[in-house]
Amino acid sequence: MDAQQTEPGGQRIFIARLIVGLAQGLALYLLYYAFDQKVWPATDPDFFAPLLLVFLFVPLLVLQALGNMRKRTLIVWAVLATLIAAGFAWYDVWHAWPTDPVMGATAAHVAPSPRVIIFTAVFLFVTHALISCSEADRRIVPRYATLFDLAWKLGVQLAIAACFVGAFWIILYLGVALFEMIKLHFFRDFINHAWFAIPATALATAVATHITDTRGSLVRGVRTLALMLLGWLLPVIALIAFAFLVSLVFTGLQPLWQTRTATALLLVAAAVLVIHINAAYQDGDAEHWPHHVLRVAGTLASVMLIFIVTIAAYALWLRIDQYGWTVDRIDTAAVTLVALCFAIGYFVAALLPGPWLKLIERWNYVTTILGLIVLFALFTPIADPMRLSVQSQMERLMSGKVTAGKFDFSYLRWRGGRFGREALIELGKSKDEAISRRALDILSQTGRYAPSGSGKISEDDIAKAITVHPEGKSLPTSFLRQDWTKSASLDLVRECLAGRPSPYWRCDAVLRDIDGDGVDEVLLVYGPSNGRVQWWNTALFKQTAKGWEQIAKIAPSNCAADRAALLAGKFDAVAPVKPLPDLQLGAKRLVLMPTETQSPCP
């Protein structure tokens, strides 16, 4: 048993952690109750969102810092973390669309968005690690050995605590299963109550934090094992990355662009390389000097890193040049900037003479500070992605780079927050009738697939959103005039029947008598399209006494050849013994599956 566990001071810290965990659990439960019952403070998003983010993260920082920071430092850091979390949450609410209903509430974001929750957690964790290191060394810029030791310690503590809480709930549900076998349900009902589940989880987290903090040998052992395993995986990932880059010489970059996920995958690959390089390098101490094979692999990985990140940046730039800035692309650009900073430093470190990769010690610290600055800018007015993306999209429309017919007005409405709202109000005053009408329609929508202010999607909008095959045919007037807002099919085909053509979505309709009754059905083929369709779905519509109804569908596919054959009409209806025929495309047969209707429970 560690000495700290038996000392009175250790017991006091344990009690303090239990108190903090219990207070966090009770606070989170009260916030959950207010949200569920729609009472104050959940009726005031400007107050509720900051409270939620503060009680979600700040107590966790205090739990870890107890016994590891001086009281003055802990108080200052807790106050600063509270201001940061509350500020991020408040701004997240402020810049959102003011009056959208979300989960029955009356504002765009009663709770913070998932995006701000995730990035706030990253920001606070990294900052906490830096402050803990500075506190341990009693200097503003800590030694790299301290940075490495405490950062990995915090990461391992977090992982072990998560496993502990998971095991805690597995045991509780094992108890549920045991009682259920003898037809007793009280235990299941008890642990499923929010007033138990939330405080119990918070208390379990407090206990796990204390155990991992006082059992230093346990954490060090797990960390050493993890570093060893990750370090010896470095040659594998380095060889894979090298083979990938060599392959690009022969295949070119076009296959990457066709994936539509090139930037994200390349950035993930870069992050994996950085993690494994650091796992092999460790704290740079001669005692932990890696094997010669690992040093060669680390040098190779450090050189390749800049090429991988540069290709990722180029792929992102192509998308931005083609479609402008969006919130996701700005977030990705921020990650790419930090990754590029890592890549430059590691490239130089690999080429410099002297101790192996010695430069990365200082470069890791500098790049971490840069990452915190970038994150802070993204969640404040400095570089708000919503504001910047709306400006970019508006410039594209006003400059004529994109026409009103192809402009994604719905992006301003559903991703642009209050900045998108202000832009739509301004566009609604435009002298261009097409722009003003579309902007006002989008402004009046209360749901992404809800009708516009006119109460019905216009025939022209649906006709513009769907390309009809074969050429020369047009969609039946009855199909265009049908009120699709009352049909479940609207969610299935998204922008097609919602009458909002998007540059990111493609809708095609094949008019063909498929069931042999002498009347054309409408086979709608739809899916995302950014230069190349990655997957597509189908919906077969038939006119009945009740109007047009979806009667069948084909299993989703990513085969471009099958899609092209359908649109070209190169298929035959073959009739097995069932309500609908199959579609024969050469040697391949596509099955038309009747649309299922759910029967009410008896």
Coordinates of C-alpha atoms in Angstrom, one line a residue:
M1 CA 0.0 0.0 0.0
D2 CA 1.3 3.5 -0.9
A3 CA 2.2 5.6 2.1
Q4 CA 0.0 8.4 0.8
Q5 CA -3.0 6.1 1.2
T6 CA -2.5 5.6 4.9
E7 CA -1.5 9.2 5.9
P8 CA -4.1 11.5 7.5
G9 CA -3.6 13.9 4.6
G10 CA -4.4 11.2 2.1
Q11 CA -7.7 10.5 4.0
R12 CA -8.6 14.2 4.0
I13 CA -8.0 14.4 0.3
F14 CA -10.2 11.3 -0.2
I15 CA -13.0 12.8 1.8
A16 CA -12.6 16.1 -0.1
R17 CA -12.8 14.3 -3.4
L18 CA -15.9 12.4 -2.3
I19 CA -17.5 15.8 -1.4
V20 CA -16.6 17.3 -4.7
G21 CA -18.0 14.2 -6.6
L22 CA -21.2 14.3 -4.6
A23 CA -21.6 18.0 -5.2
Q24 CA -21.0 17.5 -8.9
G25 CA -23.5 14.7 -9.1
L26 CA -26.2 16.6 -7.3
A27 CA -25.7 19.7 -9.4
L28 CA -25.9 17.7 -12.6
Y29 CA -29.0 15.9 -11.4
L30 CA -30.7 19.2 -10.6
L31 CA -29.8 20.6 -14.0
Y32 CA -31.1 17.4 -15.6
Y33 CA -34.3 17.7 -13.6
A34 CA -34.8 21.3 -14.7
F35 CA -34.2 20.4 -18.3
D36 CA -36.6 17.4 -18.2
Q37 CA -39.3 19.4 -16.4
K38 CA -38.7 22.6 -18.5
V39 CA -38.3 24.8 -15.4
W40 CA -35.7 27.4 -14.5
P41 CA -32.8 27.5 -15.1
A42 CA -33.5 25.3 -18.2
T43 CA -35.8 28.0 -19.4
D44 CA -32.9 30.5 -19.6
P45 CA -30.3 29.1 -22.0
D46 CA -27.8 31.9 -21.3
F47 CA -27.7 30.7 -17.7
F48 CA -28.3 27.0 -18.1
A49 CA -25.7 26.2 -20.8
P50 CA -22.8 27.8 -18.8
L51 CA -23.9 26.0 -15.6
L52 CA -24.0 22.7 -17.3
L53 CA -20.6 23.0 -18.9
V54 CA -19.0 24.3 -15.7
F55 CA -20.4 21.4 -13.5
L56 CA -19.6 18.9 -16.1
F57 CA -15.8 19.7 -16.3
V58 CA -14.6 21.9 -13.5
P59 CA -15.2 19.4 -10.7
L60 CA -13.2 16.8 -12.6
L61 CA -10.2 19.2 -12.8
V62 CA -10.6 19.9 -9.0
L63 CA -10.7 16.1 -8.3
Q64 CA -7.4 15.6 -10.0
A65 CA -5.7 18.7 -8.7
L66 CA -6.5 18.0 -5.0
G67 CA -3.3 17.0 -3.4
N68 CA -1.3 17.8 -6.5
M69 CA -1.5 21.6 -6.6
R70 CA -1.0 24.3 -4.0
K71 CA -4.3 25.7 -2.7
R72 CA -3.7 29.1 -4.2
T73 CA -2.9 27.7 -7.7
L74 CA -5.9 25.4 -7.5
I75 CA -8.3 28.2 -6.6
V76 CA -7.0 30.4 -9.4
W77 CA -7.1 27.6 -11.9
A78 CA -10.7 26.6 -10.9
V79 CA -11.9 30.1 -11.3
L80 CA -10.2 30.5 -14.6
A81 CA -11.6 27.1 -15.8
T82 CA -15.0 28.2 -14.7
L83 CA -14.8 31.4 -16.7
I84 CA -13.5 29.5 -19.8
A85 CA -16.2 26.8 -19.7
A86 CA -19.0 29.3 -19.0
G87 CA -17.7 31.7 -21.7
F88 CA -17.6 29.0 -24.3
A89 CA -21.1 27.8 -23.4
W90 CA -22.6 31.2 -23.3
Y91 CA -21.1 32.2 -26.7
D92 CA -22.3 28.8 -28.2
V93 CA -25.9 29.8 -27.2
W94 CA -25.6 33.4 -28.2
H95 CA -24.4 32.7 -31.8
A96 CA -27.0 30.1 -32.5
W97 CA -30.4 30.7 -34.2
P98 CA -32.4 32.6 -31.6
T99 CA -35.8 30.9 -31.6
D100 CA -35.5 27.3 -32.9
P101 CA -37.3 24.6 -30.8
V102 CA -34.8 21.9 -29.7
M103 CA -36.1 19.0 -27.6
G104 CA -39.2 21.0 -26.7
A105 CA -37.2 24.0 -25.5
T106 CA -37.6 27.6 -26.8
A107 CA -34.1 28.4 -27.9
A108 CA -31.6 27.1 -30.4
H109 CA -29.3 25.6 -27.8
V110 CA -30.6 25.2 -24.2
A111 CA -27.7 22.9 -23.6
P112 CA -24.3 23.4 -25.2
S113 CA -23.8 21.8 -28.6
P114 CA -21.8 18.6 -28.8
R115 CA -19.1 20.5 -30.7
V116 CA -18.5 22.9 -27.9
I117 CA -18.6 20.1 -25.2
I118 CA -16.0 18.0 -27.0
F119 CA -13.6 20.9 -27.8
T120 CA -14.0 22.4 -24.3
A121 CA -13.0 19.1 -22.8
V122 CA -9.9 19.0 -25.0
F123 CA -9.0 22.7 -24.1
L124 CA -9.4 22.2 -20.4
F125 CA -7.6 18.9 -20.3
V126 CA -4.6 20.2 -22.2
T127 CA -4.5 23.4 -20.2
H128 CA -4.8 21.5 -16.9
A129 CA -1.8 19.3 -17.9
L130 CA 0.3 22.4 -18.7
I131 CA -0.6 24.1 -15.4
S132 CA 0.1 20.9 -13.4
C133 CA 3.5 20.6 -15.0
S134 CA 4.3 24.3 -14.3
E135 CA 3.2 23.8 -10.7
A136 CA 5.3 20.6 -10.3
D137 CA 8.4 22.4 -11.6
R138 CA 7.6 25.8 -10.0
R139 CA 8.3 27.5 -13.3
I140 CA 6.2 28.9 -16.2
V141 CA 7.8 26.7 -18.9
P142 CA 8.2 23.3 -17.3
R143 CA 10.9 20.7 -18.2
Y144 CA 10.0 18.4 -21.0
A145 CA 10.5 15.3 -18.8
T146 CA 7.8 16.7 -16.5
L147 CA 5.5 17.5 -19.4
F148 CA 5.8 14.0 -20.7
D149 CA 5.4 12.3 -17.4
L150 CA 2.3 14.2 -16.2
A151 CA 0.6 14.4 -19.6
W152 CA 0.7 10.6 -20.0
K153 CA -0.1 10.1 -16.3
L154 CA -3.3 12.2 -16.7
G155 CA -4.2 10.3 -19.9
V156 CA -3.8 6.9 -18.2
Q157 CA -5.7 8.1 -15.1
L158 CA -8.6 9.2 -17.4
A159 CA -8.6 5.9 -19.2
I160 CA -8.5 3.8 -15.9
A161 CA -11.2 6.0 -14.3
A162 CA -13.4 5.5 -17.4
C163 CA -12.9 1.7 -17.1
F164 CA -13.7 1.8 -13.4
V165 CA -17.0 3.7 -13.9
G166 CA -17.8 1.3 -16.8
A167 CA -17.1 -1.7 -14.5
F168 CA -19.2 -0.1 -11.8
W169 CA -22.3 0.0 -14.1
I170 CA -21.6 -3.5 -15.4
I171 CA -21.8 -4.8 -11.9
L172 CA -25.0 -2.9 -11.2
Y173 CA -26.7 -4.3 -14.3
L174 CA -25.4 -7.8 -13.4
G175 CA -27.4 -7.2 -10.2
V176 CA -30.4 -6.2 -12.3
A177 CA -30.2 -9.4 -14.3
L178 CA -30.0 -11.5 -11.1
F179 CA -33.1 -9.9 -9.6
E180 CA -34.9 -10.1 -12.9
M181 CA -34.5 -13.9 -12.9
I182 CA -36.6 -14.1 -9.7
K183 CA -39.2 -11.5 -11.1
L184 CA -38.0 -8.7 -8.8
H185 CA -37.8 -5.3 -10.6
F186 CA -37.1 -2.9 -7.8
F187 CA -33.3 -2.9 -8.4
R188 CA -33.6 -2.0 -12.1
D189 CA -36.1 0.7 -11.3
F190 CA -33.8 2.1 -8.6
I191 CA -30.6 2.4 -10.6
N192 CA -32.4 3.8 -13.6
H193 CA -33.7 6.8 -11.7
A194 CA -31.7 9.9 -12.6
W195 CA -31.5 10.9 -9.0
F196 CA -29.4 7.8 -8.4
A197 CA -27.6 7.3 -11.7
I198 CA -26.1 10.8 -12.0
P199 CA -24.7 11.2 -8.5
A200 CA -23.6 7.6 -8.4
T201 CA -21.6 8.0 -11.6
A202 CA -20.0 11.2 -10.2
L203 CA -19.1 9.5 -7.0
A204 CA -17.6 6.5 -8.8
T205 CA -15.5 9.0 -10.9
A206 CA -14.3 10.6 -7.7
V207 CA -13.3 7.3 -6.2
A208 CA -11.5 6.2 -9.4
T209 CA -9.6 9.5 -9.5
H210 CA -8.4 9.0 -5.9
I211 CA -7.3 5.4 -6.5
T212 CA -5.4 6.2 -9.6
D213 CA -3.8 9.3 -7.9
T214 CA -2.6 7.4 -4.8
R215 CA -1.6 4.2 -6.6
G216 CA 1.2 5.8 -8.5
S217 CA 3.0 2.5 -9.2
L218 CA -0.2 1.2 -10.9
V219 CA -0.4 4.2 -13.2
R220 CA 3.3 4.1 -14.0
G221 CA 3.1 0.4 -14.8
V222 CA 0.2 0.8 -17.2
R223 CA 1.8 3.8 -18.8
T224 CA 5.1 2.0 -19.3
L225 CA 3.3 -0.9 -20.9
A226 CA 1.3 1.4 -23.1
L227 CA 4.4 3.3 -24.3
M228 CA 6.2 0.1 -25.0
L229 CA 3.4 -1.3 -27.1
L230 CA 2.8 2.0 -29.0
G231 CA 6.6 2.4 -29.5
W232 CA 7.0 -1.0 -31.2
L233 CA 4.0 -0.3 -33.4
L234 CA 5.9 2.7 -34.8
P235 CA 7.8 0.6 -37.5
V236 CA 4.5 -0.8 -38.7
I237 CA 2.7 2.5 -39.1
A238 CA 5.9 4.1 -40.6
L239 CA 6.1 1.3 -43.2
I240 CA 2.4 1.7 -44.0
A241 CA 2.7 5.4 -44.4
F242 CA 5.8 5.1 -46.6
A243 CA 4.1 2.5 -48.9
F244 CA 1.1 4.8 -49.1
L245 CA 3.1 7.8 -50.2
V246 CA 5.1 5.7 -52.7
S247 CA 1.8 4.4 -54.1
L248 CA 0.6 7.9 -54.7
V249 CA 3.4 8.4 -57.2
F250 CA 1.8 5.7 -59.4
T251 CA -1.9 6.3 -58.7
G252 CA -2.0 10.1 -58.5
L253 CA -4.1 12.1 -56.1
Q254 CA -7.4 11.7 -58.0
P255 CA -8.5 8.5 -56.0
L256 CA -8.0 10.5 -52.8
W257 CA -10.3 13.3 -54.0
Q258 CA -13.0 10.8 -54.9
T259 CA -13.2 9.5 -51.3
R260 CA -14.5 12.9 -50.0
T261 CA -12.9 12.0 -46.7
A262 CA -9.2 12.4 -47.7
T263 CA -8.5 15.3 -45.4
A264 CA -9.9 13.6 -42.3
L265 CA -8.2 10.3 -42.9
L266 CA -4.9 11.9 -43.6
L267 CA -5.1 14.0 -40.4
V268 CA -6.0 10.9 -38.4
A269 CA -2.9 9.2 -39.9
A270 CA -0.8 12.2 -39.0
A271 CA -2.1 12.1 -35.4
V272 CA -1.3 8.4 -35.1
L273 CA 2.2 9.0 -36.4
V274 CA 2.8 11.8 -33.8
I275 CA 1.5 9.7 -31.0
H276 CA 3.7 6.7 -31.9
I277 CA 6.8 8.9 -32.4
N278 CA 6.4 10.4 -29.0
A279 CA 5.7 6.9 -27.5
A280 CA 9.1 5.8 -28.9
Y281 CA 10.9 9.0 -27.9
Q282 CA 9.3 9.2 -24.4
D283 CA 11.0 11.9 -22.2
G284 CA 14.3 11.9 -24.2
D285 CA 16.2 10.5 -21.2
A286 CA 19.2 8.3 -22.1
E287 CA 17.7 5.7 -19.8
H288 CA 14.7 5.4 -22.1
W289 CA 16.6 5.6 -25.3
P290 CA 14.7 3.5 -27.9
H291 CA 16.1 0.6 -29.9
H292 CA 17.9 1.4 -33.2
V293 CA 15.0 0.1 -35.2
L294 CA 12.6 2.5 -33.5
R295 CA 14.9 5.4 -34.1
V296 CA 15.1 4.6 -37.8
A297 CA 11.3 4.2 -37.9
G298 CA 10.8 7.5 -36.0
T299 CA 13.1 9.4 -38.3
L300 CA 11.2 8.0 -41.4
A301 CA 7.8 8.8 -39.8
S302 CA 8.9 12.4 -38.9
V303 CA 10.0 13.0 -42.5
M304 CA 6.8 11.5 -44.0
L305 CA 4.6 13.5 -41.6
I306 CA 5.0 16.8 -43.6
F307 CA 4.0 15.1 -46.9
I308 CA 0.9 13.6 -45.4
V309 CA -0.2 16.8 -43.7
T310 CA 0.5 18.8 -46.9
I311 CA -1.6 16.5 -49.0
A312 CA -4.4 16.8 -46.4
A313 CA -4.1 20.6 -46.5
Y314 CA -4.3 20.6 -50.3
A315 CA -7.4 18.3 -50.3
L316 CA -9.1 20.7 -47.9
W317 CA -8.2 23.7 -50.0
L318 CA -9.7 22.1 -53.1
R319 CA -13.0 21.7 -51.3
I320 CA -12.9 25.3 -50.0
D321 CA -12.1 26.7 -53.4
Q322 CA -15.0 24.7 -54.9
Y323 CA -17.7 25.2 -52.3
G324 CA -16.4 27.9 -49.9
W325 CA -15.9 27.8 -46.2
T326 CA -18.3 25.9 -43.9
V327 CA -18.2 25.3 -40.1
D328 CA -16.8 21.8 -40.6
R329 CA -14.1 23.0 -43.0
I330 CA -13.0 25.8 -40.7
D331 CA -12.7 23.3 -37.8
T332 CA -10.7 21.0 -40.1
A333 CA -8.5 23.9 -41.2
A334 CA -7.7 24.7 -37.6
V335 CA -6.7 21.1 -37.0
T336 CA -4.7 21.1 -40.2
L337 CA -2.8 24.2 -39.1
V338 CA -1.8 22.6 -35.8
A339 CA -0.9 19.4 -37.6
L340 CA 1.2 21.4 -40.1
C341 CA 3.1 23.0 -37.2
F342 CA 3.8 19.6 -35.7
A343 CA 4.9 18.3 -39.2
I344 CA 7.4 21.2 -39.8
G345 CA 9.0 20.8 -36.4
Y346 CA 9.3 17.0 -36.7
F347 CA 10.7 17.3 -40.2
V348 CA 13.4 19.7 -39.1
A349 CA 14.1 17.6 -36.0
A350 CA 14.7 14.5 -38.2
L351 CA 17.2 16.4 -40.4
L352 CA 19.2 18.2 -37.7
P353 CA 22.4 16.7 -36.5
G354 CA 22.8 15.9 -32.8
P355 CA 20.7 13.8 -30.4
W356 CA 17.8 12.0 -32.1
L357 CA 14.7 14.2 -32.6
K358 CA 15.8 16.5 -29.7
L359 CA 14.0 19.5 -31.2
I360 CA 10.5 17.9 -30.7
E361 CA 10.8 18.5 -26.9
R362 CA 10.5 22.2 -27.2
W363 CA 8.4 22.0 -30.4
N364 CA 5.7 19.9 -28.7
Y365 CA 5.3 22.6 -26.1
V366 CA 5.1 25.4 -28.7
T367 CA 2.6 23.6 -30.9
T368 CA 0.5 22.7 -27.9
I369 CA 0.3 26.5 -27.0
L370 CA -0.6 27.2 -30.6
G371 CA -3.4 24.6 -30.4
L372 CA -4.9 26.2 -27.3
I373 CA -4.8 29.6 -29.0
V374 CA -6.5 28.2 -32.1
L375 CA -9.2 26.5 -30.0
F376 CA -9.8 29.7 -28.0
A377 CA -10.2 31.7 -31.2
L378 CA -12.7 29.1 -32.7
F379 CA -15.1 29.4 -29.7
T380 CA -15.0 33.1 -29.3
P381 CA -15.8 36.0 -31.7
I382 CA -12.2 36.1 -32.9
A383 CA -12.6 33.3 -35.4
D384 CA -16.2 32.0 -35.0
P385 CA -16.7 29.4 -37.7
M386 CA -20.4 30.3 -38.1
R387 CA -19.6 33.9 -38.8
L388 CA -16.7 33.2 -41.1
S389 CA -18.6 30.5 -43.1
V390 CA -21.7 32.7 -43.6
Q391 CA -19.4 35.5 -44.9
S392 CA -17.8 33.1 -47.3
Q393 CA -21.1 31.7 -48.6
M394 CA -22.5 35.2 -49.0
E395 CA -19.4 36.4 -50.9
R396 CA -19.8 33.4 -53.3
L397 CA -23.5 34.3 -54.0
M398 CA -22.9 38.1 -54.3
S399 CA -19.9 37.6 -56.6
G400 CA -21.9 35.4 -58.9
K401 CA -19.5 32.4 -58.3
V402 CA -22.7 30.4 -57.5
T403 CA -26.1 31.1 -58.9
A404 CA -29.3 31.5 -56.8
G405 CA -30.6 28.2 -58.1
K406 CA -27.6 26.3 -56.9
F407 CA -26.9 28.3 -53.7
D408 CA -27.5 26.4 -50.5
F409 CA -29.8 28.7 -48.6
S410 CA -30.6 26.0 -46.1
Y411 CA -27.0 26.1 -44.9
L412 CA -27.5 29.7 -43.7
R413 CA -30.7 28.6 -41.9
W414 CA -29.4 25.4 -40.3
R415 CA -25.7 25.8 -39.9
G416 CA -25.2 29.6 -39.9
G417 CA -26.7 30.5 -36.5
R418 CA -27.7 34.1 -35.9
F419 CA -25.2 35.2 -38.6
G420 CA -27.1 33.0 -41.1
R421 CA -30.4 34.5 -39.9
E422 CA -29.1 38.1 -40.5
A423 CA -27.8 37.1 -43.9
L424 CA -31.2 35.6 -44.9
I425 CA -33.0 38.7 -43.7
E426 CA -30.7 40.8 -45.8
L427 CA -31.2 38.5 -48.8
G428 CA -34.9 38.7 -48.3
K429 CA -34.6 42.4 -49.2
S430 CA -32.8 41.6 -52.4
K431 CA -34.0 43.0 -55.7
D432 CA -33.4 39.6 -57.3
E433 CA -36.8 37.9 -57.0
A434 CA -35.4 34.4 -57.0
I435 CA -33.0 35.2 -54.1
S436 CA -35.5 37.1 -52.0
R437 CA -38.2 34.5 -52.4
R438 CA -35.9 31.7 -51.5
A439 CA -34.5 33.5 -48.5
L440 CA -37.9 34.4 -47.1
D441 CA -39.1 30.8 -47.6
I442 CA -36.1 29.4 -45.7
L443 CA -36.5 32.0 -43.0
S444 CA -40.1 30.9 -42.3
Q445 CA -39.2 27.2 -41.9
T446 CA -39.6 25.8 -38.4
G447 CA -37.9 22.5 -39.2
R448 CA -35.2 21.3 -41.7
Y449 CA -37.8 19.4 -43.7
A450 CA -40.8 21.5 -42.8
P451 CA -42.7 23.5 -45.4
S452 CA -41.9 27.2 -46.1
G453 CA -44.1 30.1 -45.1
S454 CA -46.4 29.4 -48.0
G455 CA -47.5 26.3 -46.2
K456 CA -46.6 24.0 -49.1
I457 CA -43.5 23.2 -51.1
S458 CA -43.9 24.7 -54.6
E459 CA -44.1 22.6 -57.7
D460 CA -41.2 24.5 -59.3
D461 CA -38.9 23.8 -56.4
I462 CA -39.5 20.1 -56.5
A463 CA -39.1 20.1 -60.3
K464 CA -35.8 21.9 -60.1
A465 CA -34.5 19.6 -57.4
I466 CA -35.1 16.4 -59.5
T467 CA -33.5 15.5 -62.8
V468 CA -35.9 13.4 -64.8
H469 CA -34.9 10.4 -67.0
P470 CA -35.3 9.6 -69.9
E471 CA -34.7 13.0 -71.3
G472 CA -37.8 14.7 -72.6
K473 CA -40.1 13.3 -69.9
S474 CA -41.3 15.3 -66.9
L475 CA -42.7 14.4 -63.5
P476 CA -46.5 14.0 -63.4
T477 CA -48.3 17.2 -62.3
S478 CA -50.1 15.2 -59.6
F479 CA -46.7 14.1 -58.2
L480 CA -45.4 17.7 -58.1
R481 CA -48.6 19.1 -56.6
Q482 CA -48.8 16.5 -53.8
D483 CA -48.2 17.9 -50.3
W484 CA -45.1 15.9 -49.4
T485 CA -44.7 17.5 -46.0
K486 CA -47.3 15.1 -44.7
S487 CA -45.6 12.0 -46.0
A488 CA -43.0 9.9 -44.2
S489 CA -41.2 9.7 -47.5
L490 CA -40.0 13.3 -47.0
D491 CA -37.4 12.2 -44.5
L492 CA -36.2 9.4 -46.8
V493 CA -35.5 11.5 -49.8
R494 CA -34.5 14.7 -48.0
E495 CA -33.8 17.6 -50.4
C496 CA -35.6 15.8 -53.3
L497 CA -39.2 16.2 -52.2
A498 CA -38.3 19.0 -49.8
G499 CA -37.7 21.1 -52.9
R500 CA -34.4 22.4 -51.8
P501 CA -31.7 21.4 -54.3
S502 CA -28.2 21.4 -52.7
P503 CA -24.8 21.1 -54.3
Y504 CA -24.1 18.3 -51.9
W505 CA -27.2 16.2 -52.9
R506 CA -28.3 14.7 -56.1
C507 CA -31.8 13.6 -57.0
D508 CA -32.8 11.7 -60.2
A509 CA -36.2 10.2 -61.2
V510 CA -36.7 7.4 -63.7
L511 CA -40.2 7.3 -65.2
R512 CA -41.0 3.7 -66.2
D513 CA -43.8 1.3 -66.0
I514 CA -42.3 -1.3 -63.7
D515 CA -45.2 -3.2 -62.4
G516 CA -46.8 -3.7 -65.9
D517 CA -50.1 -1.9 -65.3
G518 CA -49.5 0.5 -68.2
V519 CA -48.9 3.5 -66.0
D520 CA -45.4 4.9 -65.3
E521 CA -44.1 4.7 -61.8
V522 CA -41.5 7.1 -60.4
L523 CA -38.2 5.5 -59.3
L524 CA -36.4 8.1 -57.3
V525 CA -32.6 7.6 -57.1
Y526 CA -31.0 9.9 -54.5
G527 CA -27.7 10.3 -52.6
P528 CA -24.9 12.8 -51.8
S529 CA -23.0 14.2 -54.7
N530 CA -19.8 16.2 -54.7
G531 CA -18.5 15.4 -58.1
R532 CA -18.9 11.7 -57.5
V533 CA -21.8 9.8 -55.9
Q534 CA -20.5 7.6 -53.1
W535 CA -23.7 5.8 -52.2
W536 CA -27.3 6.0 -53.4
N537 CA -30.8 4.9 -52.3
T538 CA -34.0 4.4 -54.2
A539 CA -37.7 4.9 -53.5
L540 CA -40.4 3.6 -55.9
F541 CA -43.6 5.7 -56.0
K542 CA -46.9 4.7 -57.5
Q543 CA -50.1 6.7 -57.9
T544 CA -53.0 5.2 -55.9
A545 CA -56.5 6.4 -54.9
K546 CA -54.8 8.2 -52.0
G547 CA -52.3 9.9 -54.2
W548 CA -48.6 9.1 -54.8
E549 CA -47.2 6.6 -52.2
Q550 CA -43.9 4.9 -51.8
I551 CA -44.4 1.2 -52.4
A552 CA -40.9 -0.1 -52.6
K553 CA -37.2 0.5 -52.3
I554 CA -33.9 -1.1 -53.3
A555 CA -31.1 -1.8 -50.7
P556 CA -28.6 1.1 -50.5
S557 CA -25.6 0.7 -52.8
N558 CA -22.3 2.4 -53.7
C559 CA -22.0 0.9 -57.1
A560 CA -21.8 3.7 -59.6
A561 CA -22.3 1.4 -62.6
D562 CA -25.7 0.1 -61.3
R563 CA -26.8 3.7 -60.7
A564 CA -25.8 4.7 -64.2
A565 CA -27.7 1.8 -65.6
L566 CA -30.8 2.6 -63.7
L567 CA -30.8 6.3 -64.9
A568 CA -30.1 5.2 -68.5
G569 CA -33.1 2.8 -68.4
K570 CA -30.9 -0.2 -69.1
F571 CA -32.9 -2.6 -66.9
D572 CA -35.8 -5.0 -67.3
A573 CA -38.5 -5.9 -64.9
V574 CA -38.6 -9.6 -64.3
A575 CA -41.5 -11.1 -62.4
P576 CA -40.9 -13.7 -59.7
V577 CA -43.7 -14.8 -57.5
K578 CA -44.2 -11.7 -55.3
P579 CA -46.0 -8.4 -55.4
L580 CA -43.3 -6.6 -57.3
P581 CA -40.8 -7.6 -60.0
D582 CA -37.0 -7.5 -59.6
L583 CA -34.9 -5.2 -61.8
Q584 CA -32.5 -7.0 -64.1
L585 CA -29.3 -5.0 -64.9
G586 CA -27.3 -7.3 -67.2
A587 CA -26.1 -10.2 -65.1
K588 CA -27.1 -8.4 -61.8
R589 CA -30.6 -8.5 -60.2
L590 CA -31.8 -5.7 -57.9
V591 CA -34.6 -6.6 -55.5
L592 CA -37.5 -4.2 -55.1
M593 CA -38.4 -4.6 -51.4
P594 CA -42.0 -3.5 -50.6
T595 CA -42.2 -0.6 -48.1
E596 CA -43.1 -2.0 -44.7
T597 CA -45.9 -0.5 -42.7
Q598 CA -45.9 -1.0 -39.0
S599 CA -49.0 -2.3 -37.3
P600 CA -50.0 -0.7 -34.0
C601 CA -49.3 -2.7 -30.9
P602 CA -52.3 -4.7 -29.7

